Amino acid sequence: MQKTFTELGKQYEAAHPGTTIEFSFAGSSDLVTQIQNGAPADVFASADTKNMDKLAGSDLQGSPEDFAKNTLEIAVAPGNPKKITDLKDLTNAGVQVVTCASPVPCGAATEKVEQATGITLKPVSEEQSVTDVLGKVSSGQADAGLVYVTDVKGAAGKVDGVTFKDASSAVNTYPIAVLKESKNPDLAAALSDYIRSDAGQKVLQAAGFQAP
């Protein structure tokens, strides 16, 4: 979401002179922990509903609203030298795989896919964000990693993507909500509305996100 939200923020600021939007990007589970520990924030956008649900109703103003969906894809080195064609190939001898840790949305989605397929992956490392998984693959530290369709598209050729038939068993829905402690609740609500508007959806879908 870093690239898309940065673009959405620029567009919103341009349309609302005098408004400044500051972003904090991290894995959704880390952001929840920061909010619960008192980090100042007006709006929280999560890469899954599970982490949004960790914030009690008393933490939110109103109910979360869905703004996008995303699906897992296998990221591999350009040219796919390990000839990976499906999820099962990630268990082949000599294939180094990285995934997200289970508290992170992409990690939870990975676990759902494993349960649906009966395939158990043995990652060489479990990362705290999908960006870190992508980085391991793009830098050559791993042969493959489970990331989102949007991550492969945003990597601009640094990795190739391999779709797999069971990805639909773990589609992540992305919710956004205004936080109770917001010092700018009206502006926060307006930003949330913008992200879910036709203009916001155009940016998100250009990056590979699906409509909510």
C-alpha atoms as a printed R data frame, in Angstrom:
    type eleno elety resid chain resno       x       y       z
1   ATOM     1    CA   MET     A     1   0.000   0.000   0.000
2   ATOM     2    CA   GLN     A     2   2.971   2.334   0.404
3   ATOM     3    CA   LYS     A     3   3.139   3.393  -3.232
4   ATOM     4    CA   THR     A     4  -0.610   3.726  -3.706
5   ATOM     5    CA   PHE     A     5  -1.256   5.581  -0.455
6   ATOM     6    CA   THR     A     6   1.619   7.964  -1.147
7   ATOM     7    CA   GLU     A     7  -0.009   8.761  -4.495
8   ATOM     8    CA   LEU     A     8  -3.464   9.066  -2.905
9   ATOM     9    CA   GLY     A     9  -2.054  11.430  -0.300
10  ATOM    10    CA   LYS     A    10  -0.506  13.662  -2.949
11  ATOM    11    CA   GLN     A    11  -3.770  13.775  -4.879
12  ATOM    12    CA   TYR     A    12  -5.776  14.597  -1.781
13  ATOM    13    CA   GLU     A    13  -3.379  17.354  -0.726
14  ATOM    14    CA   ALA     A    14  -3.526  18.856  -4.217
15  ATOM    15    CA   ALA     A    15  -7.327  18.888  -4.093
16  ATOM    16    CA   HIS     A    16  -7.376  20.311  -0.545
17  ATOM    17    CA   PRO     A    17  -4.746  23.083  -0.279
18  ATOM    18    CA   GLY     A    18  -3.413  23.520   3.233
19  ATOM    19    CA   THR     A    19  -3.908  19.869   4.139
20  ATOM    20    CA   THR     A    20  -0.841  17.781   4.992
21  ATOM    21    CA   ILE     A    21  -1.001  14.012   5.278
22  ATOM    22    CA   GLU     A    22   1.726  12.019   7.005
23  ATOM    23    CA   PHE     A    23   1.923   8.247   6.583
24  ATOM    24    CA   SER     A    24   3.435   5.536   8.750
25  ATOM    25    CA   PHE     A    25   4.018   2.323   6.791
26  ATOM    26    CA   ALA     A    26   4.583  -1.070   8.433
27  ATOM    27    CA   GLY     A    27   3.029  -4.503   8.713
28  ATOM    28    CA   SER     A    28  -0.581  -4.241   9.859
29  ATOM    29    CA   SER     A    29   0.097  -6.157  13.084
30  ATOM    30    CA   ASP     A    30   2.942  -3.757  13.961
31  ATOM    31    CA   LEU     A    31   0.711  -0.758  13.288
32  ATOM    32    CA   VAL     A    32  -1.984  -2.155  15.598
33  ATOM    33    CA   THR     A    33   0.609  -2.517  18.358
34  ATOM    34    CA   GLN     A    34   1.774   1.062  17.822
35  ATOM    35    CA   ILE     A    35  -1.802   2.388  17.992
36  ATOM    36    CA   GLN     A    36  -2.549   0.382  21.134
37  ATOM    37    CA   ASN     A    37   0.612   1.765  22.723
38  ATOM    38    CA   GLY     A    38  -0.524   5.331  22.122
39  ATOM    39    CA   ALA     A    39   1.080   6.287  18.805
40  ATOM    40    CA   PRO     A    40  -0.780   9.336  17.446
41  ATOM    41    CA   ALA     A    41  -2.882   8.487  14.401
42  ATOM    42    CA   ASP     A    42  -6.091   9.614  12.726
43  ATOM    43    CA   VAL     A    43  -6.776   6.804  10.244
44  ATOM    44    CA   PHE     A    44  -5.803   3.138  10.189
45  ATOM    45    CA   ALA     A    45  -5.778   1.088   6.982
46  ATOM    46    CA   SER     A    46  -5.214  -2.636   7.434
47  ATOM    47    CA   ALA     A    47  -4.254  -5.338   4.950
48  ATOM    48    CA   ASP     A    48  -6.801  -7.670   6.525
49  ATOM    49    CA   THR     A    49  -9.879  -7.640   8.744
50  ATOM    50    CA   LYS     A    50  -8.205  -9.725  11.462
51  ATOM    51    CA   ASN     A    51  -5.820  -6.949  12.472
52  ATOM    52    CA   MET     A    52  -8.533  -4.312  12.246
53  ATOM    53    CA   ASP     A    53 -10.616  -6.460  14.601
54  ATOM    54    CA   LYS     A    54  -7.821  -6.304  17.183
55  ATOM    55    CA   LEU     A    55  -8.756  -2.670  17.749
56  ATOM    56    CA   ALA     A    56 -11.738  -2.701  20.076
57  ATOM    57    CA   GLY     A    57 -14.832  -0.719  19.209
58  ATOM    58    CA   SER     A    58 -13.736   1.886  21.724
59  ATOM    59    CA   ASP     A    59 -10.636   2.516  19.580
60  ATOM    60    CA   LEU     A    60 -12.631   3.407  16.473
61  ATOM    61    CA   GLN     A    61 -15.058   6.078  15.359
62  ATOM    62    CA   GLY     A    62 -17.808   4.192  13.591
63  ATOM    63    CA   SER     A    63 -17.331   0.956  11.706
64  ATOM    64    CA   PRO     A    64 -14.428   0.083   9.377
65  ATOM    65    CA   GLU     A    65 -15.121   0.366   5.644
66  ATOM    66    CA   ASP     A    66 -13.600  -1.983   3.050
67  ATOM    67    CA   PHE     A    67 -11.600  -0.262   0.310
68  ATOM    68    CA   ALA     A    68  -9.775  -3.051  -1.560
69  ATOM    69    CA   LYS     A    69  -9.040  -6.737  -1.932
70  ATOM    70    CA   ASN     A    70  -5.782  -8.501  -2.752
71  ATOM    71    CA   THR     A    71  -4.624 -11.998  -3.642
72  ATOM    72    CA   LEU     A    72  -1.394 -13.887  -3.073
73  ATOM    73    CA   GLU     A    73   1.082 -14.570  -5.852
74  ATOM    74    CA   ILE     A    74   4.458 -16.307  -5.893
75  ATOM    75    CA   ALA     A    75   7.356 -13.904  -6.438
76  ATOM    76    CA   VAL     A    76  10.386 -15.437  -8.129
77  ATOM    77    CA   ALA     A    77  13.649 -14.187  -9.597
78  ATOM    78    CA   PRO     A    78  13.355 -12.707 -13.098
79  ATOM    79    CA   GLY     A    79  13.188 -15.493 -15.653
80  ATOM    80    CA   ASN     A    80  11.995 -17.952 -12.983
81  ATOM    81    CA   PRO     A    81  15.263 -19.955 -12.886
82  ATOM    82    CA   LYS     A    82  13.807 -22.544 -10.471
83  ATOM    83    CA   LYS     A    83  10.944 -23.204 -12.923
84  ATOM    84    CA   ILE     A    84   8.261 -22.720 -10.287
85  ATOM    85    CA   THR     A    85   4.767 -23.156 -11.708
86  ATOM    86    CA   ASP     A    86   2.609 -23.861  -8.652
87  ATOM    87    CA   LEU     A    87   2.582 -23.742  -4.863
88  ATOM    88    CA   LYS     A    88   3.774 -27.351  -4.578
89  ATOM    89    CA   ASP     A    89   6.993 -26.444  -6.378
90  ATOM    90    CA   LEU     A    90   7.961 -24.339  -3.375
91  ATOM    91    CA   THR     A    91   8.567 -27.584  -1.467
92  ATOM    92    CA   ASN     A    92  11.112 -28.839  -4.015
93  ATOM    93    CA   ALA     A    93  14.618 -29.566  -2.779
94  ATOM    94    CA   GLY     A    94  16.948 -26.621  -3.243
95  ATOM    95    CA   VAL     A    95  14.194 -23.988  -3.372
96  ATOM    96    CA   GLN     A    96  14.630 -21.351  -0.674
97  ATOM    97    CA   VAL     A    97  11.275 -19.845   0.234
98  ATOM    98    CA   VAL     A    98  10.419 -16.861   2.428
99  ATOM    99    CA   THR     A    99   6.977 -16.020   3.785
100 ATOM   100    CA   CYS     A   100   5.417 -13.542   6.146
101 ATOM   101    CA   ALA     A   101   5.113 -14.415   9.836
102 ATOM   102    CA   SER     A   102   1.631 -15.582  10.832
103 ATOM   103    CA   PRO     A   103   0.571 -12.371  12.685
104 ATOM   104    CA   VAL     A   104   1.124 -10.392   9.467
105 ATOM   105    CA   PRO     A   105  -1.791 -10.423   6.970
106 ATOM   106    CA   CYS     A   106   0.223 -12.064   4.200
107 ATOM   107    CA   GLY     A   107   1.339 -14.696   6.708
108 ATOM   108    CA   ALA     A   108  -2.228 -15.428   7.756
109 ATOM   109    CA   ALA     A   109  -3.203 -15.698   4.090
110 ATOM   110    CA   THR     A   110  -0.296 -18.079   3.494
111 ATOM   111    CA   GLU     A   111  -1.534 -20.301   6.310
112 ATOM   112    CA   LYS     A   112  -5.025 -20.361   4.794
113 ATOM   113    CA   VAL     A   113  -3.602 -21.461   1.461
114 ATOM   114    CA   GLU     A   114  -1.554 -24.176   3.147
115 ATOM   115    CA   GLN     A   115  -4.658 -25.463   4.928
116 ATOM   116    CA   ALA     A   116  -6.706 -25.388   1.732
117 ATOM   117    CA   THR     A   117  -4.097 -27.276  -0.298
118 ATOM   118    CA   GLY     A   118  -2.583 -29.554   2.318
119 ATOM   119    CA   ILE     A   119   0.835 -28.222   1.335
120 ATOM   120    CA   THR     A   120   3.197 -27.299   4.172
121 ATOM   121    CA   LEU     A   121   5.887 -24.787   3.311
122 ATOM   122    CA   LYS     A   122   9.207 -24.724   5.118
123 ATOM   123    CA   PRO     A   123  10.431 -21.126   4.772
124 ATOM   124    CA   VAL     A   124  14.050 -20.258   5.426
125 ATOM   125    CA   SER     A   125  12.764 -17.088   7.108
126 ATOM   126    CA   GLU     A   126   9.474 -15.504   8.166
127 ATOM   127    CA   GLU     A   127   9.319 -11.749   7.694
128 ATOM   128    CA   GLN     A   128   7.371  -9.044   9.513
129 ATOM   129    CA   SER     A   129   6.045  -7.425   6.345
130 ATOM   130    CA   VAL     A   130   5.296  -8.416   2.781
131 ATOM   131    CA   THR     A   131   7.775  -5.740   1.673
132 ATOM   132    CA   ASP     A   132  10.549  -7.659   3.440
133 ATOM   133    CA   VAL     A   133   9.544 -10.886   1.687
134 ATOM   134    CA   LEU     A   134   9.672  -9.115  -1.660
135 ATOM   135    CA   GLY     A   135  13.059  -7.649  -0.772
136 ATOM   136    CA   LYS     A   136  14.519 -11.076   0.006
137 ATOM   137    CA   VAL     A   137  13.472 -12.370  -3.413
138 ATOM   138    CA   SER     A   138  14.447  -9.282  -5.406
139 ATOM   139    CA   SER     A   139  17.893  -9.193  -3.767
140 ATOM   140    CA   GLY     A   140  18.564 -12.867  -4.459
141 ATOM   141    CA   GLN     A   141  18.508 -13.927  -0.801
142 ATOM   142    CA   ALA     A   142  15.621 -16.285  -1.562
143 ATOM   143    CA   ASP     A   143  14.362 -18.115  -4.630
144 ATOM   144    CA   ALA     A   144  10.687 -17.428  -4.039
145 ATOM   145    CA   GLY     A   145   8.265 -15.777  -1.671
146 ATOM   146    CA   LEU     A   146   4.544 -15.442  -1.172
147 ATOM   147    CA   VAL     A   147   3.500 -11.833  -1.653
148 ATOM   148    CA   TYR     A   148   0.492 -10.034  -3.117
149 ATOM   149    CA   VAL     A   149  -0.324  -9.511  -6.776
150 ATOM   150    CA   THR     A   150   0.173  -5.790  -6.169
151 ATOM   151    CA   ASP     A   151   3.704  -6.332  -4.829
152 ATOM   152    CA   VAL     A   152   4.800  -8.183  -7.944
153 ATOM   153    CA   LYS     A   153   3.288  -5.494 -10.152
154 ATOM   154    CA   GLY     A   154   4.893  -2.714  -8.108
155 ATOM   155    CA   ALA     A   155   8.317  -4.381  -8.243
156 ATOM   156    CA   ALA     A   156   8.589  -3.246 -11.865
157 ATOM   157    CA   GLY     A   157  10.532  -6.215 -13.204
158 ATOM   158    CA   LYS     A   158  12.722  -6.893 -10.162
159 ATOM   159    CA   VAL     A   159  10.765 -10.121  -9.699
160 ATOM   160    CA   ASP     A   160   8.435 -12.223 -11.820
161 ATOM   161    CA   GLY     A   161   5.058 -13.400 -10.597
162 ATOM   162    CA   VAL     A   162   3.627 -16.900 -10.704
163 ATOM   163    CA   THR     A   163  -0.104 -17.222 -10.148
164 ATOM   164    CA   PHE     A   164  -1.417 -20.431  -8.588
165 ATOM   165    CA   LYS     A   165  -4.860 -21.992  -8.685
166 ATOM   166    CA   ASP     A   166  -5.540 -22.009  -4.933
167 ATOM   167    CA   ALA     A   167  -4.779 -18.337  -4.317
168 ATOM   168    CA   SER     A   168  -8.513 -17.647  -4.272
169 ATOM   169    CA   SER     A   169  -8.784 -19.523  -0.972
170 ATOM   170    CA   ALA     A   170  -7.150 -16.606   0.826
171 ATOM   171    CA   VAL     A   171  -8.308 -13.301  -0.640
172 ATOM   172    CA   ASN     A   172  -7.535 -10.475   1.794
173 ATOM   173    CA   THR     A   173 -10.021  -7.674   2.327
174 ATOM   174    CA   TYR     A   174  -8.564  -4.285   3.290
175 ATOM   175    CA   PRO     A   175 -10.568  -2.117   5.731
176 ATOM   176    CA   ILE     A   176  -9.987   1.503   6.760
177 ATOM   177    CA   ALA     A   177 -11.260   3.290   9.853
178 ATOM   178    CA   VAL     A   178 -11.055   6.610  11.684
179 ATOM   179    CA   LEU     A   179  -9.496   6.234  15.125
180 ATOM   180    CA   LYS     A   180 -11.216   7.400  18.288
181 ATOM   181    CA   GLU     A   181  -8.190   9.419  19.375
182 ATOM   182    CA   SER     A   182  -8.027  11.353  16.106
183 ATOM   183    CA   LYS     A   183  -7.440  15.064  16.584
184 ATOM   184    CA   ASN     A   184  -8.767  15.687  13.078
185 ATOM   185    CA   PRO     A   185 -11.812  13.404  12.822
186 ATOM   186    CA   ASP     A   186 -13.549  15.333  10.045
187 ATOM   187    CA   LEU     A   187 -10.437  15.401   7.871
188 ATOM   188    CA   ALA     A   188  -9.745  11.751   8.694
189 ATOM   189    CA   ALA     A   189 -13.246  10.770   7.591
190 ATOM   190    CA   ALA     A   190 -12.876  12.815   4.411
191 ATOM   191    CA   LEU     A   191  -9.613  11.055   3.560
192 ATOM   192    CA   SER     A   192 -11.216   7.665   4.167
193 ATOM   193    CA   ASP     A   193 -14.081   8.637   1.868
194 ATOM   194    CA   TYR     A   194 -11.618   9.764  -0.808
195 ATOM   195    CA   ILE     A   195  -9.748   6.447  -0.747
196 ATOM   196    CA   ARG     A   196 -13.057   4.640  -1.296
197 ATOM   197    CA   SER     A   197 -14.211   7.094  -3.967
198 ATOM   198    CA   ASP     A   198 -13.976   6.510  -7.723
199 ATOM   199    CA   ALA     A   199 -10.782   8.587  -7.827
200 ATOM   200    CA   GLY     A   200  -9.194   6.575  -5.047
201 ATOM   201    CA   GLN     A   201 -10.281   3.274  -6.519
202 ATOM   202    CA   LYS     A   202  -8.727   4.232  -9.846
203 ATOM   203    CA   VAL     A   203  -5.296   4.532  -8.192
204 ATOM   204    CA   LEU     A   204  -5.719   1.309  -6.232
205 ATOM   205    CA   GLN     A   205  -6.935  -0.761  -9.157
206 ATOM   206    CA   ALA     A   206  -4.144   0.547 -11.384
207 ATOM   207    CA   ALA     A   207  -1.766  -0.962  -8.842
208 ATOM   208    CA   GLY     A   208  -3.501  -4.345  -9.071
209 ATOM   209    CA   PHE     A   209  -5.891  -4.150  -6.129
210 ATOM   210    CA   GLN     A   210  -9.375  -5.527  -6.629
211 ATOM   211    CA   ALA     A   211 -12.537  -3.585  -5.800
212 ATOM   212    CA   PRO     A   212 -13.837  -4.314  -2.284
